[in-house]
GROMACS .gro file of C-alpha atoms in nm:
model
  151
    1UNK     CA    1   0.637   1.858  -1.076
    2UNK     CA    2   0.565   1.670  -0.752
    3UNK     CA    3   0.518   1.842  -0.415
    4UNK     CA    4   0.493   1.753  -0.049
    5UNK     CA    5   0.215   1.959   0.112
    6UNK     CA    6   0.167   2.013   0.487
    7UNK     CA    7  -0.180   2.123   0.600
    8UNK     CA    8  -0.261   2.236   0.955
    9UNK     CA    9  -0.594   2.116   1.096
   10UNK     CA   10  -0.774   2.238   1.409
   11UNK     CA   11  -0.943   1.924   1.546
   12UNK     CA   12  -1.203   1.961   1.827
   13UNK     CA   13  -1.200   1.692   2.097
   14UNK     CA   14  -1.455   1.656   2.377
   15UNK     CA   15  -1.444   1.519   2.735
   16UNK     CA   16  -1.067   1.531   2.787
   17UNK     CA   17  -0.861   1.627   3.090
   18UNK     CA   18  -0.498   1.644   2.970
   19UNK     CA   19  -0.326   1.770   2.655
   20UNK     CA   20  -0.173   1.424   2.592
   21UNK     CA   21  -0.516   1.261   2.602
   22UNK     CA   22  -0.654   1.528   2.367
   23UNK     CA   23  -0.368   1.474   2.119
   24UNK     CA   24  -0.411   1.095   2.118
   25UNK     CA   25  -0.785   1.123   2.061
   26UNK     CA   26  -0.743   1.388   1.788
   27UNK     CA   27  -0.491   1.175   1.598
   28UNK     CA   28  -0.715   0.870   1.626
   29UNK     CA   29  -1.025   1.064   1.523
   30UNK     CA   30  -0.848   1.216   1.223
   31UNK     CA   31  -0.707   0.878   1.118
   32UNK     CA   32  -1.054   0.724   1.127
   33UNK     CA   33  -1.194   1.003   0.909
   34UNK     CA   34  -0.912   0.978   0.652
   35UNK     CA   35  -0.883   0.598   0.626
   36UNK     CA   36  -0.912   0.400   0.404
   37UNK     CA   37  -0.950   0.665   0.130
   38UNK     CA   38  -0.645   0.874   0.226
   39UNK     CA   39  -0.430   0.626   0.417
   40UNK     CA   40  -0.118   0.784   0.261
   41UNK     CA   41  -0.164   1.108   0.460
   42UNK     CA   42   0.077   1.134   0.753
   43UNK     CA   43  -0.068   1.275   1.076
   44UNK     CA   44   0.164   1.459   1.317
   45UNK     CA   45   0.127   1.691   1.616
   46UNK     CA   46   0.121   2.054   1.516
   47UNK     CA   47   0.352   2.323   1.651
   48UNK     CA   48   0.204   2.632   1.811
   49UNK     CA   49   0.376   2.944   1.939
   50UNK     CA   50   0.254   3.244   2.133
   51UNK     CA   51   0.284   3.595   1.984
   52UNK     CA   52   0.601   3.642   2.190
   53UNK     CA   53   0.756   3.330   2.032
   54UNK     CA   54   0.707   3.095   2.330
   55UNK     CA   55   0.641   2.733   2.229
   56UNK     CA   56   0.295   2.606   2.329
   57UNK     CA   57   0.152   2.252   2.345
   58UNK     CA   58  -0.051   2.151   2.037
   59UNK     CA   59  -0.370   2.117   2.246
   60UNK     CA   60  -0.566   2.396   2.413
   61UNK     CA   61  -0.811   2.274   2.679
   62UNK     CA   62  -1.103   2.465   2.832
   63UNK     CA   63  -1.403   2.315   3.016
   64UNK     CA   64  -1.304   1.955   2.929
   65UNK     CA   65  -1.298   2.039   2.558
   66UNK     CA   66  -0.985   2.077   2.347
   67UNK     CA   67  -0.876   2.220   2.017
   68UNK     CA   68  -0.577   2.026   1.885
   69UNK     CA   69  -0.338   2.146   1.614
   70UNK     CA   70  -0.237   1.862   1.380
   71UNK     CA   71  -0.019   1.864   1.071
   72UNK     CA   72  -0.136   1.648   0.782
   73UNK     CA   73   0.129   1.574   0.520
   74UNK     CA   74   0.075   1.428   0.174
   75UNK     CA   75   0.257   1.408  -0.159
   76UNK     CA   76   0.081   1.547  -0.466
   77UNK     CA   77   0.202   1.425  -0.806
   78UNK     CA   78   0.201   1.586  -1.152
   79UNK     CA   79   0.107   1.944  -1.061
   80UNK     CA   80   0.178   2.258  -1.259
   81UNK     CA   81   0.289   2.476  -0.966
   82UNK     CA   82   0.292   2.486  -0.585
   83UNK     CA   83  -0.043   2.667  -0.566
   84UNK     CA   84  -0.202   2.384  -0.765
   85UNK     CA   85  -0.056   2.127  -0.521
   86UNK     CA   86  -0.192   2.315  -0.218
   87UNK     CA   87  -0.542   2.330  -0.369
   88UNK     CA   88  -0.541   1.959  -0.443
   89UNK     CA   89  -0.425   1.872  -0.089
   90UNK     CA   90  -0.686   2.099   0.074
   91UNK     CA   91  -0.962   1.955  -0.143
   92UNK     CA   92  -0.865   1.589  -0.087
   93UNK     CA   93  -0.826   1.626   0.289
   94UNK     CA   94  -1.111   1.875   0.334
   95UNK     CA   95  -1.366   1.644   0.171
   96UNK     CA   96  -1.315   1.387   0.446
   97UNK     CA   97  -1.258   1.622   0.742
   98UNK     CA   98  -1.593   1.799   0.751
   99UNK     CA   99  -1.623   2.107   0.975
  100UNK     CA  100  -1.249   2.106   1.054
  101UNK     CA  101  -1.061   2.422   0.954
  102UNK     CA  102  -0.756   2.363   0.733
  103UNK     CA  103  -0.467   2.588   0.638
  104UNK     CA  104  -0.176   2.506   0.406
  105UNK     CA  105   0.143   2.584   0.599
  106UNK     CA  106   0.411   2.441   0.369
  107UNK     CA  107   0.454   2.332   0.008
  108UNK     CA  108   0.787   2.177  -0.089
  109UNK     CA  109   0.887   2.071  -0.438
  110UNK     CA  110   1.027   1.717  -0.438
  111UNK     CA  111   1.343   1.618  -0.622
  112UNK     CA  112   1.339   1.310  -0.845
  113UNK     CA  113   1.565   1.123  -0.596
  114UNK     CA  114   1.308   1.157  -0.317
  115UNK     CA  115   1.031   1.023  -0.539
  116UNK     CA  116   1.247   0.727  -0.649
  117UNK     CA  117   1.315   0.637  -0.283
  118UNK     CA  118   0.941   0.637  -0.207
  119UNK     CA  119   0.866   0.414  -0.507
  120UNK     CA  120   1.151   0.176  -0.410
  121UNK     CA  121   0.995   0.134  -0.066
  122UNK     CA  122   0.657   0.057  -0.224
  123UNK     CA  123   0.819  -0.194  -0.461
  124UNK     CA  124   0.987  -0.375  -0.171
  125UNK     CA  125   0.655  -0.396   0.017
  126UNK     CA  126   0.474  -0.537  -0.287
  127UNK     CA  127   0.749  -0.794  -0.354
  128UNK     CA  128   0.720  -0.912   0.007
  129UNK     CA  129   0.345  -0.955  -0.041
  130UNK     CA  130   0.403  -1.153  -0.363
  131UNK     CA  131   0.648  -1.382  -0.181
  132UNK     CA  132   0.384  -1.449   0.086
  133UNK     CA  133   0.130  -1.532  -0.186
  134UNK     CA  134   0.372  -1.774  -0.352
  135UNK     CA  135   0.420  -1.962  -0.024
  136UNK     CA  136   0.043  -1.998   0.008
  137UNK     CA  137   0.021  -2.135  -0.348
  138UNK     CA  138   0.286  -2.397  -0.269
  139UNK     CA  139   0.084  -2.517   0.031
  140UNK     CA  140  -0.227  -2.554  -0.185
  141UNK     CA  141  -0.038  -2.770  -0.436
  142UNK     CA  142   0.090  -3.005  -0.166
  143UNK     CA  143  -0.248  -3.068  -0.004
  144UNK     CA  144  -0.406  -3.261  -0.296
  145UNK     CA  145  -0.114  -3.505  -0.289
  146UNK     CA  146  -0.202  -3.600   0.069
  147UNK     CA  147  -0.572  -3.656   0.001
  148UNK     CA  148  -0.504  -4.024  -0.082
  149UNK     CA  149  -0.340  -4.076   0.258
  150UNK     CA  150  -0.635  -3.925   0.445
  151UNK     CA  151  -0.891  -4.154   0.278
   0.00000   0.00000   0.00000
C-alpha cells in the first residue's frame, strides 16, 4: 500500500513584522533544512482556525517573532497500514527539522492510478534530460572534425 501523508509543522521565525514575511521566511527556512535529502516533500501554508471556527492566518506574530503553521506533504511507498506510513513520514521529516514540533494531520491511501500518473511525470522528465544529453554528445562528435580547419 502507498500513502500520501500530511504533517503539520510549527516553524519559529525571528525578526519579522508581517504575517506574509513570516510565511515566506518559514517556507524558505524549511526548504533549506529539507533539501537536498527530502526534495520530494511539498511545503504549503497551514490552515488554522480559532475554537469558534473562525479562519486564522497561518502565522502568529508577537514581539517581532512568529510561529508559522506549515503543511509538509510526502508520499510513502510500500507500507503495511496508515499508521506505518505516518511513522515513516514523521521520522524522515523530523530527522531534518530539529526542534520543530510535528503532528500528522492526514494520511490518505493512494490508488494505483495516482501512482502511475506520478511515475509517468518522472519518466517524461528523465526522457527530456536524456534528450539534452544526446544533443551534447552530438556537439562533441562534430568538434573533432573541425580541428583540422583550426590548425
